[in-house]
mmCIF file of N, CA and C in Angstrom:
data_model
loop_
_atom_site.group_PDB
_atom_site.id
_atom_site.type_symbol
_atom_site.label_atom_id
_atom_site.label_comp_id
_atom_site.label_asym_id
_atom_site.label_seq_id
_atom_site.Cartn_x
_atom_site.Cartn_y
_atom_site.Cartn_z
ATOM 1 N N UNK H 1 -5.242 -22.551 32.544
ATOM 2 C CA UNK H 1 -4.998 -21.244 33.074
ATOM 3 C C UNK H 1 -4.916 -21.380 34.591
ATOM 4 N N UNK H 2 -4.094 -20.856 35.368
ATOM 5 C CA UNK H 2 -3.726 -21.029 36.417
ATOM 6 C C UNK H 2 -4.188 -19.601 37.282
ATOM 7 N N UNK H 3 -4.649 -19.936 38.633
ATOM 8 C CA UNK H 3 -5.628 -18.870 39.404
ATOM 9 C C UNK H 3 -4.800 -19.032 40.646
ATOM 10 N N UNK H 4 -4.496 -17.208 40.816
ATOM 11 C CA UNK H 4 -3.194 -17.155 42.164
ATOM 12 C C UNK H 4 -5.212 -17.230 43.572
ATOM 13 N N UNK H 5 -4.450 -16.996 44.488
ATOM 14 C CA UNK H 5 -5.357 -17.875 45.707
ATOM 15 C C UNK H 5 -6.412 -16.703 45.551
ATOM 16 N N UNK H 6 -6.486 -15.700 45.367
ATOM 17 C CA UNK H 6 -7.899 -14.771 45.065
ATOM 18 C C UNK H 6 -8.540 -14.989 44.311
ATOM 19 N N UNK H 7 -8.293 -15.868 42.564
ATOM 20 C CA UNK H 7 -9.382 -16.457 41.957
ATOM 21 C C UNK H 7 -9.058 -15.321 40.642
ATOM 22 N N UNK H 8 -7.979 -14.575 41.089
ATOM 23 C CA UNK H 8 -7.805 -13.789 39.422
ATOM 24 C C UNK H 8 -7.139 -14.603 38.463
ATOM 25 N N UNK H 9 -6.941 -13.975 37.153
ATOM 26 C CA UNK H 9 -6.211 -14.768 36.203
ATOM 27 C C UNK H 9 -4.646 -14.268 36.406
ATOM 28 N N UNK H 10 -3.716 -15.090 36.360
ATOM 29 C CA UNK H 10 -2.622 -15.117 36.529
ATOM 30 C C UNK H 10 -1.981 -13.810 35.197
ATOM 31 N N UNK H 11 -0.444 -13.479 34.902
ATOM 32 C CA UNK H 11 0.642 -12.791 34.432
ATOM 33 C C UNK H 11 0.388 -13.374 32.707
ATOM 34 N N UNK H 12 0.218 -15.103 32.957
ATOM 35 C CA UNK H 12 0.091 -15.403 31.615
ATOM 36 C C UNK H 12 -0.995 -15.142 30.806
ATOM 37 N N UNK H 13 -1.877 -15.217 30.964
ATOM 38 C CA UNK H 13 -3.557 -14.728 30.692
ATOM 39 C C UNK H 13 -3.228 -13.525 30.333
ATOM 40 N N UNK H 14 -2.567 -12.724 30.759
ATOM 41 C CA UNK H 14 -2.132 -11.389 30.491
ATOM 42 C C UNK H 14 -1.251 -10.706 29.485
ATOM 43 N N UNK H 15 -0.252 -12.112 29.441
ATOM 44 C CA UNK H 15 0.859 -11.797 28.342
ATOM 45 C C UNK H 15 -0.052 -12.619 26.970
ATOM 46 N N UNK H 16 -1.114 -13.645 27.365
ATOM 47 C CA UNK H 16 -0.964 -13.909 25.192
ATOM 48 C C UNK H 16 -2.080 -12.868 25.192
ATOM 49 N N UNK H 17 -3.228 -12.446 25.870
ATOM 50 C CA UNK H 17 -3.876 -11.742 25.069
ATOM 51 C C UNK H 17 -3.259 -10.049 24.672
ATOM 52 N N UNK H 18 -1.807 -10.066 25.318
ATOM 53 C CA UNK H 18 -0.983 -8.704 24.881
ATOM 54 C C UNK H 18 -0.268 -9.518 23.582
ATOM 55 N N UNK H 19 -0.209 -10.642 23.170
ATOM 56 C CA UNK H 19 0.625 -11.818 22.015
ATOM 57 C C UNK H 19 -0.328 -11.434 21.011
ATOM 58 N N UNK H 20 -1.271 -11.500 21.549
ATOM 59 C CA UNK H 20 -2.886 -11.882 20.607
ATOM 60 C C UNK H 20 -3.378 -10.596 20.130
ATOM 61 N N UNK H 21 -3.021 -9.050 21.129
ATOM 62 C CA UNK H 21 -3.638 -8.489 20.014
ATOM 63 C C UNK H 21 -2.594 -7.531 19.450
ATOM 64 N N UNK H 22 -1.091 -7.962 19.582
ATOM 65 C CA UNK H 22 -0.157 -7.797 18.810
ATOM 66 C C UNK H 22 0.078 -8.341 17.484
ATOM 67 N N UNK H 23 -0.342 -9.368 17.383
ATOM 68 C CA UNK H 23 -0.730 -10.250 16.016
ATOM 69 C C UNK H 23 -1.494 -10.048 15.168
ATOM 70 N N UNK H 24 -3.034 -10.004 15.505
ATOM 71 C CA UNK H 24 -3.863 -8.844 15.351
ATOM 72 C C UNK H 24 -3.820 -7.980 14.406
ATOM 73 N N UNK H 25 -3.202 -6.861 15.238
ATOM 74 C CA UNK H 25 -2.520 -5.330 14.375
ATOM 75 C C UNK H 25 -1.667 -5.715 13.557
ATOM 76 N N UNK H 26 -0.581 -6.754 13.944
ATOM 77 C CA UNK H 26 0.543 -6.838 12.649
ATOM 78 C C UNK H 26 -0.451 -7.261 11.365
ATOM 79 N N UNK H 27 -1.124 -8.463 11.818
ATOM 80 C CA UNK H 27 -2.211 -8.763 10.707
ATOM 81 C C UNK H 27 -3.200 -7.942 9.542
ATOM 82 N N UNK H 28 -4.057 -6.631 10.381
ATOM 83 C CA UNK H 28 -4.792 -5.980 10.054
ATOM 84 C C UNK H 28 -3.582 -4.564 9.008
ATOM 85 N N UNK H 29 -2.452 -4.235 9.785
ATOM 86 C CA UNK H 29 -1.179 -3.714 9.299
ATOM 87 C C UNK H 29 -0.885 -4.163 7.729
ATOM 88 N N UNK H 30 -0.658 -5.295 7.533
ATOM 89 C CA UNK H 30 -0.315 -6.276 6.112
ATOM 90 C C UNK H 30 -1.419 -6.062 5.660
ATOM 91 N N UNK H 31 -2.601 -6.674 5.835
ATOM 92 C CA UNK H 31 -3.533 -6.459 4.557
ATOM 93 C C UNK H 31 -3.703 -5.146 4.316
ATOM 94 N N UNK H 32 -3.421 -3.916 5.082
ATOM 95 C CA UNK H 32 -3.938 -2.334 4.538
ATOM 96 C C UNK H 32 -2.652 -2.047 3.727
ATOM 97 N N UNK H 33 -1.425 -2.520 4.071
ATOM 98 C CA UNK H 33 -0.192 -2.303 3.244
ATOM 99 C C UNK H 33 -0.410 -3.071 1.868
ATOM 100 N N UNK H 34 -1.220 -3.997 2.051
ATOM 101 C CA UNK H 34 -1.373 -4.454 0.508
ATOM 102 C C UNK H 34 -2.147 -4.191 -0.209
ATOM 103 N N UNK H 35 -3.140 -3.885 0.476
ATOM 104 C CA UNK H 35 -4.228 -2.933 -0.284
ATOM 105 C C UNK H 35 -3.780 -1.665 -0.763
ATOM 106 N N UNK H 36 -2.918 -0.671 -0.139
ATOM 107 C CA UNK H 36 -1.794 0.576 -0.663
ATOM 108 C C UNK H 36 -1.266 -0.023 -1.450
ATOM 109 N N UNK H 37 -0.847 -1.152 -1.754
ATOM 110 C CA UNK H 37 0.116 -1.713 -3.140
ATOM 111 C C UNK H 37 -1.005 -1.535 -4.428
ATOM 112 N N UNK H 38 -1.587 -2.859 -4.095
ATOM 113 C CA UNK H 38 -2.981 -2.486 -5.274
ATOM 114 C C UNK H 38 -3.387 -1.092 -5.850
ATOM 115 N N UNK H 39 -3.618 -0.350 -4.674
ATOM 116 C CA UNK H 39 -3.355 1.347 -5.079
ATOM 117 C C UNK H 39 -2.945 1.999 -6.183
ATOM 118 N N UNK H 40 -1.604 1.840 -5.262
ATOM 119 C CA UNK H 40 -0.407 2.049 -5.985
ATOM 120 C C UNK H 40 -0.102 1.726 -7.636
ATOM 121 N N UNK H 41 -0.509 0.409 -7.862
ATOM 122 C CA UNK H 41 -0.370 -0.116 -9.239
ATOM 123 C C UNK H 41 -1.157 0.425 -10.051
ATOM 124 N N UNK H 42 -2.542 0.299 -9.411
ATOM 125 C CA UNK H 42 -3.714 0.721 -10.204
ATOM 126 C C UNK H 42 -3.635 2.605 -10.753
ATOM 127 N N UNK H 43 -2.855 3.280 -9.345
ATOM 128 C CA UNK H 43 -2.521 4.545 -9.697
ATOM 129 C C UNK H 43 -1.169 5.212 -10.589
ATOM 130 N N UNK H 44 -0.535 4.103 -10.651
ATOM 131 C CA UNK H 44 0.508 3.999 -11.401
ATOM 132 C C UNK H 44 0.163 3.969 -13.528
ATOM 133 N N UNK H 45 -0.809 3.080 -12.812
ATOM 134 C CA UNK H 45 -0.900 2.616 -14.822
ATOM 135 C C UNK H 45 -2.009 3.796 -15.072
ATOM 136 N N UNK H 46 -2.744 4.198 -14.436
ATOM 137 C CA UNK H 46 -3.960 5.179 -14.782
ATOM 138 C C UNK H 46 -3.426 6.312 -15.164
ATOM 139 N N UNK H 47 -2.067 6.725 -14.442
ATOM 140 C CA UNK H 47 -1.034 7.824 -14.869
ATOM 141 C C UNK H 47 -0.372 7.886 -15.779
ATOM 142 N N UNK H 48 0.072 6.873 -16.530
ATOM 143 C CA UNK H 48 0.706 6.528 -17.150
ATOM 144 C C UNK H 48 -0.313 6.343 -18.826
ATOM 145 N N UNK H 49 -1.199 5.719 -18.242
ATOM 146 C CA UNK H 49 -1.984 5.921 -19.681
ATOM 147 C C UNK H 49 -2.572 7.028 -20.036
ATOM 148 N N UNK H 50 -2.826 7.469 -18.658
ATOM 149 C CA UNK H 50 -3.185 9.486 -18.955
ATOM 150 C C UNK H 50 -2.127 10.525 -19.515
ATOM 151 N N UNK H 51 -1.140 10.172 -18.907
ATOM 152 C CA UNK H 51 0.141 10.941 -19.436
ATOM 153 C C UNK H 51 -0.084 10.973 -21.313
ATOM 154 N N UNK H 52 0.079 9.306 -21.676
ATOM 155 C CA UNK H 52 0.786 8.882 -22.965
ATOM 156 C C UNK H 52 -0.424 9.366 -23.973
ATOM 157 N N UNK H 53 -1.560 9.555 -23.304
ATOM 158 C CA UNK H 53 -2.582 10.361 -24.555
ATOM 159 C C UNK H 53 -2.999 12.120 -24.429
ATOM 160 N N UNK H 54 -2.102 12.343 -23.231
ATOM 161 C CA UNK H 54 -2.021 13.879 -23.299
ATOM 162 C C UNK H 54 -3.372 14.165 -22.674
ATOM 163 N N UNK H 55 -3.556 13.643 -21.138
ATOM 164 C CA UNK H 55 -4.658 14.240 -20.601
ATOM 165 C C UNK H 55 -4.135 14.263 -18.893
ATOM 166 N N UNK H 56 -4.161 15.314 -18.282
ATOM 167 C CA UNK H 56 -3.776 15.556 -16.872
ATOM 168 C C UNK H 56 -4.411 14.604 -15.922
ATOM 169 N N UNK H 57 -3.460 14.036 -15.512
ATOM 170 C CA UNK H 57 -4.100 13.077 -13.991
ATOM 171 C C UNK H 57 -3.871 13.539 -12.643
ATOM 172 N N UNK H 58 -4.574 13.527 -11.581
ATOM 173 C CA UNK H 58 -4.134 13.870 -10.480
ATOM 174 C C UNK H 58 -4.528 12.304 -9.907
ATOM 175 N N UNK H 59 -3.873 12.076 -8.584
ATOM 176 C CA UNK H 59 -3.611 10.645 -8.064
ATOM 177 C C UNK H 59 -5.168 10.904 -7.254
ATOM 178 N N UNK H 60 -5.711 10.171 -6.737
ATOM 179 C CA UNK H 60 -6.478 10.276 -5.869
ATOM 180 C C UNK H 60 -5.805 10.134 -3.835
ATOM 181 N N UNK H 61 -4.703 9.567 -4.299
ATOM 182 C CA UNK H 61 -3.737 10.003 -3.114
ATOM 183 C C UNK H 61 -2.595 9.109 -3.579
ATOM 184 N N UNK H 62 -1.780 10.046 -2.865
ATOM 185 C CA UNK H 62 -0.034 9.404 -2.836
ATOM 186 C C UNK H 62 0.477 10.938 -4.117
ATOM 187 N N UNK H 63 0.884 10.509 -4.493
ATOM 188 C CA UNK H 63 2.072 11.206 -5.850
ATOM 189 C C UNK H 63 2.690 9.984 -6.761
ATOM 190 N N UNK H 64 3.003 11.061 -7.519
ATOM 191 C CA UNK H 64 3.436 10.514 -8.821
ATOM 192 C C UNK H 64 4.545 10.908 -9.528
ATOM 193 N N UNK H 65 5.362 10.055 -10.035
ATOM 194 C CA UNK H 65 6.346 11.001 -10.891
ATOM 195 C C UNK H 65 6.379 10.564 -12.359
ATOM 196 N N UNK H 66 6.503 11.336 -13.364
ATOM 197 C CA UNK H 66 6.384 10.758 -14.758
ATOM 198 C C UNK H 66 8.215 11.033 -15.354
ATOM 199 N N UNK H 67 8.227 10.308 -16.093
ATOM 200 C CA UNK H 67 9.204 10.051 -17.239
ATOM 201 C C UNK H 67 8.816 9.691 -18.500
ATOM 202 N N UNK H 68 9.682 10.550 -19.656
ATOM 203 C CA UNK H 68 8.685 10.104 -21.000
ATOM 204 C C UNK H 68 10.568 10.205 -21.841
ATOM 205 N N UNK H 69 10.843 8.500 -22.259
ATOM 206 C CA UNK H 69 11.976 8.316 -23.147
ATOM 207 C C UNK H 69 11.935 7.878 -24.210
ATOM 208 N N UNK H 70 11.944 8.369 -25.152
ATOM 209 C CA UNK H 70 12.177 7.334 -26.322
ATOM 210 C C UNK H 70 10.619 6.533 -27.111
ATOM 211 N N UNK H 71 9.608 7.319 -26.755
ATOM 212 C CA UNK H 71 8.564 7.145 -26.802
ATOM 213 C C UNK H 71 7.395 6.100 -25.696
ATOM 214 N N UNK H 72 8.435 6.178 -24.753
ATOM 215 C CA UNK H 72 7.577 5.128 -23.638
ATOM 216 C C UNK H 72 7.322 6.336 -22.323
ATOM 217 N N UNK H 73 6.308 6.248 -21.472
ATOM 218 C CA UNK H 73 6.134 7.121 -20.334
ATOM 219 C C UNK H 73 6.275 5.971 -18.785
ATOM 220 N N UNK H 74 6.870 6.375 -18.436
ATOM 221 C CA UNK H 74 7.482 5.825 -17.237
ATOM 222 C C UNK H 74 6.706 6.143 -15.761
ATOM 223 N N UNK H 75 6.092 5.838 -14.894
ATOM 224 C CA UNK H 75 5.330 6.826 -14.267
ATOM 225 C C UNK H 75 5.742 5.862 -13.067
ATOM 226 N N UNK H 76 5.756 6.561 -11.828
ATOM 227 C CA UNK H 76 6.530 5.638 -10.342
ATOM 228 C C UNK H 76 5.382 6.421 -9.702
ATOM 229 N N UNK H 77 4.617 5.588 -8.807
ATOM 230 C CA UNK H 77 3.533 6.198 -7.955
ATOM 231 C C UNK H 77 4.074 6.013 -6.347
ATOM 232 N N UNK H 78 3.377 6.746 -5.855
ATOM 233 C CA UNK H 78 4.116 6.123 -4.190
ATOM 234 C C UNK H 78 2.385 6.595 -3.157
ATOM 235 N N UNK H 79 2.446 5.669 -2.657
ATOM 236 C CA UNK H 79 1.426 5.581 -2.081
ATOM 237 C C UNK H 79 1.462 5.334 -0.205
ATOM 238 N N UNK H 80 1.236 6.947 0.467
ATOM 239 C CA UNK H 80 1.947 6.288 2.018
ATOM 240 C C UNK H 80 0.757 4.787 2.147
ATOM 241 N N UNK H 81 1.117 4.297 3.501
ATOM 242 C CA UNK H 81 0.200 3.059 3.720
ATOM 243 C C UNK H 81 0.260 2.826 5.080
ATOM 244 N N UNK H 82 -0.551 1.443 5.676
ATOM 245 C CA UNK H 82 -0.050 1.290 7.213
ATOM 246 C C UNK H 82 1.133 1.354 7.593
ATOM 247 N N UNK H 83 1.969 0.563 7.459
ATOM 248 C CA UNK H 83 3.484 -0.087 7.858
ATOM 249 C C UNK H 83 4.592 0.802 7.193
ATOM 250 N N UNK H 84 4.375 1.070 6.200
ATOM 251 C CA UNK H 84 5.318 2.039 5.301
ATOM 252 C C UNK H 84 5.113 2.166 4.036
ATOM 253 N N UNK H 85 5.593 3.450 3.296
ATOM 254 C CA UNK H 85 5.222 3.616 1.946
ATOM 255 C C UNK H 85 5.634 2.722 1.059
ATOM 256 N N UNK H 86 4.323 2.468 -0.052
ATOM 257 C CA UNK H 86 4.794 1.527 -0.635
ATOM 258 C C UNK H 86 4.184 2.564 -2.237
ATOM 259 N N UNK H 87 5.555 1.809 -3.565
ATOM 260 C CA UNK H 87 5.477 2.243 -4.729
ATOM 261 C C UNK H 87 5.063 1.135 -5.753
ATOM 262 N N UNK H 88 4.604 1.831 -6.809
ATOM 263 C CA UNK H 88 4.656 0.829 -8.074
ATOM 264 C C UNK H 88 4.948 1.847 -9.310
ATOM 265 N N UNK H 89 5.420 0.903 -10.477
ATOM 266 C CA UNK H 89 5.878 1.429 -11.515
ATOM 267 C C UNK H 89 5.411 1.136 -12.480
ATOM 268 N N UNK H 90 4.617 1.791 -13.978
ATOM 269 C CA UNK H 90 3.705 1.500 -15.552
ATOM 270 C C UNK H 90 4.430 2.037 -15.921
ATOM 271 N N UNK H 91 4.653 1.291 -17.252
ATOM 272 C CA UNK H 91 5.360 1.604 -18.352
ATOM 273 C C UNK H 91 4.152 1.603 -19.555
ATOM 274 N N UNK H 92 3.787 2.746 -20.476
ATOM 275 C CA UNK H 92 3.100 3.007 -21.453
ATOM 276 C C UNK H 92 3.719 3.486 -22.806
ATOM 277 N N UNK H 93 2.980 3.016 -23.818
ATOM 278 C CA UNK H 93 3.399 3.969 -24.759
ATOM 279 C C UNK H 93 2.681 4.851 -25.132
ATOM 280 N N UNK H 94 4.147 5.768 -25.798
ATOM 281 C CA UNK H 94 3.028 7.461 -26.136
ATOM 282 C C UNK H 94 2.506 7.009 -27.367
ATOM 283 N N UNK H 95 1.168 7.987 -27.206
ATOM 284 C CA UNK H 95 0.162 7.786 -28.657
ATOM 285 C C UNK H 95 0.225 9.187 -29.487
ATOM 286 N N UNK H 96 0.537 8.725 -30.618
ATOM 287 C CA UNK H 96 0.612 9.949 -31.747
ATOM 288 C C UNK H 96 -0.714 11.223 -31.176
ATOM 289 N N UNK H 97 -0.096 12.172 -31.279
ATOM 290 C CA UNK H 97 -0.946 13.572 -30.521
ATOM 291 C C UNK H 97 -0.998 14.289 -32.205
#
């Protein structure tokens, strides 16, 4: 590290720890976006198996959308997150009611 004649830290000292805690956030960013995925899945199939035995789910966050074809329930969850919204999709079957 290089010291201008007053004994401060120089421009570079300055730019990685602006590198460093840009990396950081992108870092801490990804794992909360993947943790919203996990979410997502987990809120996806919980909907989906709630749907297919005829009992009301509400998400604990995000939304949900259901589809029911041909005896299968289709359910697409979306879950906002750090970086951007992220979805997942369960496929269930319906159970005789």
């Amino acid at each position: 590290m290089l010291r201008d004649n007053t004994g401060s830290v120089t421009v570079e000292a300055a730019l990685s720890l602006a590198v460093l805690v840009t990396v950081a956030a992108a870092i801490v960013g990804g794992i909360a976006t993947m943790a919203a995925y996990i979410s997502a899945v987990d809120i996806a199939g919980a909907a989906a198996r709630s749907h297919a035995i005829g009992v009301d789910y509400a998400p604990p966050r995000g939304s949900v959308s259901v589809a029911e074809d041909g005896g299968m329930v289709t359910v697409t969850a979306q879950v906002p997150a750090a970086l951007f919204d992220v979805s997942a999709t369960a496929v269930y079957p319906v159970e005789f009611r």
